[in-house]
Coordinates of C-alpha atoms in Angstrom, one line a residue:
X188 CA -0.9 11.7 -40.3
X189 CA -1.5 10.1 -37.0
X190 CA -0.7 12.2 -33.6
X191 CA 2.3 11.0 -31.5
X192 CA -0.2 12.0 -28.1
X193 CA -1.9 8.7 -27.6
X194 CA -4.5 8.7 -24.3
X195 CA -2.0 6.5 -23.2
X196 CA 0.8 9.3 -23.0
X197 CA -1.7 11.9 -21.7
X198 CA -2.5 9.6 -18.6
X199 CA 0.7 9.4 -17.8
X200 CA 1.2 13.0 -17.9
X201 CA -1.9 13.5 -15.7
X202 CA -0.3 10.9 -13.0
X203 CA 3.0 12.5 -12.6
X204 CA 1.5 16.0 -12.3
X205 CA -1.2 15.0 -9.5
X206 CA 1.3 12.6 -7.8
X207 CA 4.2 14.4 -8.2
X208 CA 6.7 12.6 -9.4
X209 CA 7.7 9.9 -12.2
X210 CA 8.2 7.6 -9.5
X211 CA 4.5 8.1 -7.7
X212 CA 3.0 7.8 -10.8
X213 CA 4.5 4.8 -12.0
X214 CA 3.5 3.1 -8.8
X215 CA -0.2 4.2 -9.5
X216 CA -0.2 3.1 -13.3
X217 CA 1.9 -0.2 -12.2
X218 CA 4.6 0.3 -14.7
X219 CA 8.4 1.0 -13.9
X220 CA 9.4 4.5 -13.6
X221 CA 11.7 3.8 -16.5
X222 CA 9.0 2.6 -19.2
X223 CA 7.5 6.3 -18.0
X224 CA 10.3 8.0 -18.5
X225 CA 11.5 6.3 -22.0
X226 CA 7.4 7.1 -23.6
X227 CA 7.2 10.8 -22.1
X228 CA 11.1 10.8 -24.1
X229 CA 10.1 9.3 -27.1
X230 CA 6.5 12.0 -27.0
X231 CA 8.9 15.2 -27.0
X232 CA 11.3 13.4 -30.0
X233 CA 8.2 12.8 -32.0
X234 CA 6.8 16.4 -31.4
X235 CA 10.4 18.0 -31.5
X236 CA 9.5 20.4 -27.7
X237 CA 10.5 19.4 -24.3
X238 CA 7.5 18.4 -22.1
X239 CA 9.6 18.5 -18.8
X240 CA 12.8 20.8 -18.2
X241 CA 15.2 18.4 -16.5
X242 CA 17.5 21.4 -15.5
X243 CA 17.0 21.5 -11.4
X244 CA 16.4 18.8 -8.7
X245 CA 13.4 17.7 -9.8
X246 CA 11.8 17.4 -13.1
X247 CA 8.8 20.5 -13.7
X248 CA 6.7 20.8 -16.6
X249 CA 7.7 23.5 -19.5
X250 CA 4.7 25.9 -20.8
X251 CA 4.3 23.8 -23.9
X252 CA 4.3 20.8 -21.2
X253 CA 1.6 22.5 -18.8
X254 CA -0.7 23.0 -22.6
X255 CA -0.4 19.6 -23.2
X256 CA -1.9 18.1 -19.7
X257 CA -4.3 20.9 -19.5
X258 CA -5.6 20.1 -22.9
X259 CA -5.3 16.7 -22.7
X260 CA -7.5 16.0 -19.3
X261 CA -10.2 17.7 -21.3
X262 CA -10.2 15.0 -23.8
X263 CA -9.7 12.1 -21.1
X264 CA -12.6 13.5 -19.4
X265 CA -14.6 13.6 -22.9
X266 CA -13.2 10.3 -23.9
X267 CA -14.1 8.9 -20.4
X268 CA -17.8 10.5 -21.3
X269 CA -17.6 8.9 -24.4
X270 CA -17.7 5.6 -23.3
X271 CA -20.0 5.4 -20.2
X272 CA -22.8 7.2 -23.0
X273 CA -21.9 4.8 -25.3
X274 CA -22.7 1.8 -22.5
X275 CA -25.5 3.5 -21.0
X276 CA -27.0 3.4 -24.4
X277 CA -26.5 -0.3 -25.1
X278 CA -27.1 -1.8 -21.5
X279 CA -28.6 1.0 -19.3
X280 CA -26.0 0.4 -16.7
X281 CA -22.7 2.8 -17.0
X282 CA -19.4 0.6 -17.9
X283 CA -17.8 2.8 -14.9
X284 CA -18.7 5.7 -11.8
X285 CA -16.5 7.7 -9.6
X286 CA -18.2 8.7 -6.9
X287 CA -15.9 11.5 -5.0
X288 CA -15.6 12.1 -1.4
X289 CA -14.5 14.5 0.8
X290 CA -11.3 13.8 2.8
X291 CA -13.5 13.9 6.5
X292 CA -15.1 11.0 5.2
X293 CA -13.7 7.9 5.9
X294 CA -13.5 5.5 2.8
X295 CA -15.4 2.6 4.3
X296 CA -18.3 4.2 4.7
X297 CA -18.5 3.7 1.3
X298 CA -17.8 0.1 1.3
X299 CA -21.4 -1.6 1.4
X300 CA -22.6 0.2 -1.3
X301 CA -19.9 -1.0 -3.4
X302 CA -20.5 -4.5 -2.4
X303 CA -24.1 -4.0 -3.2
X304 CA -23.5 -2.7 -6.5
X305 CA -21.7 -5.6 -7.5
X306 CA -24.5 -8.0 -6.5
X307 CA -26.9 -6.0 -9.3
X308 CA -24.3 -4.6 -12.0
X309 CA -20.9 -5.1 -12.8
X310 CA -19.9 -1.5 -13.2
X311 CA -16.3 -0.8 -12.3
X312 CA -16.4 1.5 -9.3
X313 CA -13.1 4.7 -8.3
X314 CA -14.0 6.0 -5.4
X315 CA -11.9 9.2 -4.7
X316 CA -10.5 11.4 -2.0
X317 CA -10.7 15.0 -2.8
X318 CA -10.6 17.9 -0.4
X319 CA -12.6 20.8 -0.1
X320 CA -12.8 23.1 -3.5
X321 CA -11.4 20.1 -5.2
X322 CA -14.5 18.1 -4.3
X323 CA -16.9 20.2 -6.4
X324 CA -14.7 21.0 -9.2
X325 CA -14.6 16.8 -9.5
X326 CA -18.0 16.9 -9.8
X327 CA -18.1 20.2 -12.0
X328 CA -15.4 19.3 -14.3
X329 CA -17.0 15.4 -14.4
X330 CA -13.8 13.6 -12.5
X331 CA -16.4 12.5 -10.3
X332 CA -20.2 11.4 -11.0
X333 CA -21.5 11.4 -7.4
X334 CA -19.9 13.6 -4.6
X335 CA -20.1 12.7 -1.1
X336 CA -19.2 15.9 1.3
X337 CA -20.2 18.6 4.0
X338 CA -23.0 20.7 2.7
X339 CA -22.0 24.3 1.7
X340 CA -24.4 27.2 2.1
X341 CA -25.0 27.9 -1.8
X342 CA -24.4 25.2 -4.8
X343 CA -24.1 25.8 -8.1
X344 CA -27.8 25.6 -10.4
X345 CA -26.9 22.8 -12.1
X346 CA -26.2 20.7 -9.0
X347 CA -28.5 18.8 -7.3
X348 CA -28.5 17.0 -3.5
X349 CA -29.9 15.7 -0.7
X350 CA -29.2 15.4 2.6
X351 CA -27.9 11.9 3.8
X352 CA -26.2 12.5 7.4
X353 CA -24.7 14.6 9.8
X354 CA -21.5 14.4 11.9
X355 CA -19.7 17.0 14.2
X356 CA -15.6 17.7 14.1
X357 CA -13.7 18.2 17.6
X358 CA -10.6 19.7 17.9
X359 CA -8.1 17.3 18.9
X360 CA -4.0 16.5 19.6
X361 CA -1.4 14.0 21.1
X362 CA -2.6 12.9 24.3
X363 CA 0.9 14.6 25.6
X364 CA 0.7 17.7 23.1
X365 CA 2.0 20.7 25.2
X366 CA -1.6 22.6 23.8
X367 CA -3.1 20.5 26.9
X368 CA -0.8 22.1 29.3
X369 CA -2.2 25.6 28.7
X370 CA -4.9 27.8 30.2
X371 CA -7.8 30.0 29.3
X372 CA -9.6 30.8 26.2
X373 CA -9.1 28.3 23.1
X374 CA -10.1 31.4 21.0
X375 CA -8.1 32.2 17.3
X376 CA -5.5 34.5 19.6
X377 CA -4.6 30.8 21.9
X378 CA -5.0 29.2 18.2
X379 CA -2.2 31.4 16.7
X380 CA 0.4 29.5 18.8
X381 CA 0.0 26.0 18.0
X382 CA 1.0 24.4 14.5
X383 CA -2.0 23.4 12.8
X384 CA -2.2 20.0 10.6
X385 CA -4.1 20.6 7.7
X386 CA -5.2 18.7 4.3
X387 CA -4.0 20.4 0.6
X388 CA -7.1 21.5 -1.4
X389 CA -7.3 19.2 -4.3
X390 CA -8.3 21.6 -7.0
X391 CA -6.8 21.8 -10.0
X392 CA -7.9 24.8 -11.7
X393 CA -10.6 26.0 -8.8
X394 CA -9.5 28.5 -5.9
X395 CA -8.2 26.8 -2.9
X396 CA -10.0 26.3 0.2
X397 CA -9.0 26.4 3.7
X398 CA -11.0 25.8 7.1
X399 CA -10.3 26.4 10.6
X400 CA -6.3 27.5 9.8
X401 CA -5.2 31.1 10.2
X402 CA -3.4 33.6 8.4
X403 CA -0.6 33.8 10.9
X404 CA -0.7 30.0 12.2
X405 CA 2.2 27.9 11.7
X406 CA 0.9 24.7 9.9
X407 CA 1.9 21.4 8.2
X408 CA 0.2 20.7 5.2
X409 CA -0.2 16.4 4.4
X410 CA -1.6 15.0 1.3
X411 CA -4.8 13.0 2.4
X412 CA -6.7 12.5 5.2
X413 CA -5.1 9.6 6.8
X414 CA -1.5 11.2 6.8
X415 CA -3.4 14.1 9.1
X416 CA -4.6 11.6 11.2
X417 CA -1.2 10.0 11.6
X418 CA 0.8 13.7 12.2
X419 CA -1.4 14.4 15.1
X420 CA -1.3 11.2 16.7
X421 CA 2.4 12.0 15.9
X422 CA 2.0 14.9 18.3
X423 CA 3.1 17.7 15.0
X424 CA 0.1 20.0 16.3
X425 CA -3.3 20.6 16.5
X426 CA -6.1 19.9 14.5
X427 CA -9.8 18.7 13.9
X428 CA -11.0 15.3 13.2
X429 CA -14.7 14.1 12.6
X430 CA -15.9 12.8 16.1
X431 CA -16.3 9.3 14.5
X432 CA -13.2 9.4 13.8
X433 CA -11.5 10.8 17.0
X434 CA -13.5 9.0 19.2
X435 CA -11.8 5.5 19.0
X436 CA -8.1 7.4 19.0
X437 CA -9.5 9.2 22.5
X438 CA -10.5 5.7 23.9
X439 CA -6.9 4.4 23.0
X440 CA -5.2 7.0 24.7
X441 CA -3.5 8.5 21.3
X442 CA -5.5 11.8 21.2
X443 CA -7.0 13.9 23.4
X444 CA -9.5 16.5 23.1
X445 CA -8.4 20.5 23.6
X446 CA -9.8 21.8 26.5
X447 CA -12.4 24.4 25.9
X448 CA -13.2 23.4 22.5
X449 CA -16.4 22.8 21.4
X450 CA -17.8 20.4 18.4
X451 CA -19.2 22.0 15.1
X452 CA -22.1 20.2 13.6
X453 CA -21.5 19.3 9.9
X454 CA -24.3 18.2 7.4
X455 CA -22.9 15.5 5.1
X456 CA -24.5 15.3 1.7
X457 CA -24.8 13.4 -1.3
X458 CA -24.8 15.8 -4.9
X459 CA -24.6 15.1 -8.4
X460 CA -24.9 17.3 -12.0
X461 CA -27.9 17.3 -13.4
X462 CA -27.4 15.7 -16.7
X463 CA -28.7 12.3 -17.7
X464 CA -28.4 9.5 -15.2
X465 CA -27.6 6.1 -15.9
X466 CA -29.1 3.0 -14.0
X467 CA -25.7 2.5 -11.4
X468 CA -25.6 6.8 -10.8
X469 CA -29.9 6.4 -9.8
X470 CA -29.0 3.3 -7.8
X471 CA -26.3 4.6 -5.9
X472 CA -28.3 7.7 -5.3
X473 CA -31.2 5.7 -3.9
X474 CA -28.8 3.4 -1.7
X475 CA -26.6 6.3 -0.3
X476 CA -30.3 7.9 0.7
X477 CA -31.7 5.2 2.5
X478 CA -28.6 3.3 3.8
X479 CA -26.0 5.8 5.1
X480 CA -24.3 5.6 8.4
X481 CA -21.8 8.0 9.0
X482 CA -18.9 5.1 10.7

């Protein structure tokens, strides 16, 4: 007897759970909400459970819902697997590679590469934003082939990387923010009484990470990193920003640096699991080494 769950069904389920709604996920699968809502239906007629309890405001997954995704990413991620080994084997070249990067990163750095690529290979490239923990459990888990992020002190043994740049994060508000108007130490005490605009952790299963945010600091907490960009050019509060970055909202008079602050040196790297490597994973390892410019 053949199983109601297609891949189909399970990618849907993954969508509305990491967008957060039926609507947000429709827009990334480019189908209408309704032909989401009518298959994830039909899936808990044909099992006979409910997937989603419909009760409150907003639809929330049930326990047998939350067994379903978590079992079925592993086999999306096996069947995703499946299929780049099965092209590696024939043709050398992988028939697709995410390569992950962290949310300081701005996505066009990644740009030529991908451009490149497509000159030698025509291997369908993702590249995706994670943030903090969820960067290496992308890579861990194998969301993510490559991973592109600041360097942390210890990496797991089966990771290997190499150092490809360096860059240096300022902390930074609306050029009329009211944390300009103050005076004396910008230690974590001064820090305490500004809202703080910071980036969810993208991790799934993983602990989540925070940096430079306090216990007792009032904060706003946006999705990616160009919605952090736009809440402190919004004047919401404080925040730091990747001096590339920052620089060219400084010039234009959006932000301003915080007085007394002083820039932390970051080294960005490039890692990936050692397992077997396909011909577009070694070629955009050997690019990223000897082309990167942090923009």
């Amino acid at each position: 007897m053949q199983s109601p769950i297609t891949l189909e069904a399970l990618h849907i389920l993954d969508a509305i759970d990491r967008r957060g709604s039926f609507a947000a996920a429709a827009n990334e699968l480019d189908r209408a909400p309704s032909s989401l809502s009518y298959q994830i239906q039909k899936l808990e007629q044909d099992l006979d459970i409910t997937i989603f309890d419909r009760s409150g405001h907003k639809a929330v997954f049930t326990g047998a819902g939350k067994l379903i995704l978590e079992r079925g990413r592993m086999l999306l991620v096996a069947t995703d697997k499946l299929v780049n080994d099965a092209s590696v084997l024939a043709n050398g070249w992988e028939l697709d590679i995410t390569i992950a990067f962290d949310g300081i990163i701005p996505i066009n750095n990644l740009f030529p590469m991908v451009n490149d690529l497509g000159n030698v290979s025509s291997t369908r490239v993702r590249l995706q934003e994670e943030i903090l923990a969820g960067s290496w459990e992308a890579l861990e888990t194998g969301r993510a082939d490559l991973l592109v992020c600041p360097k942390l002190e210890t990496l797991p043994l089966d990771i290997k990387s190499v150092s490809i740049g360096k860059t240096e994060m300022i902390w930074v508000a609306a050029t009329d923010h009211y944390v300009h108007k103050r005076a004396g130490e910008f230690n974590e005490q001064a820090r305490e009484k500004y809202r703080v605009i910071a980036i969810a952790d993208t991790a799934r299963e993983q602990p989540a990470m925070s940096v430079n945010v306090l216990q007792r600091q009032p904060r706003l907490t946006v999705s990616n990193f160009a919605a952090k960009v736009e809440a402190l050019v919004a004047g919401l509060g404080i925040g730091t920003l990747p001096i590339t970055v920052a620089q060219s909202l400084i010039k234009q008079g959006q932000l301003k640096q915080i007085e007394g602050t002083k820039s932390a040196p970051i080294d960005i790297i490039l890692a990936w699991k050692r397992n077997q490597i396909g011909e577009a994973k070694s070629w955009c390892i050997q690019y990223l080494k000897e082309n990167w410019t942090l923009k």
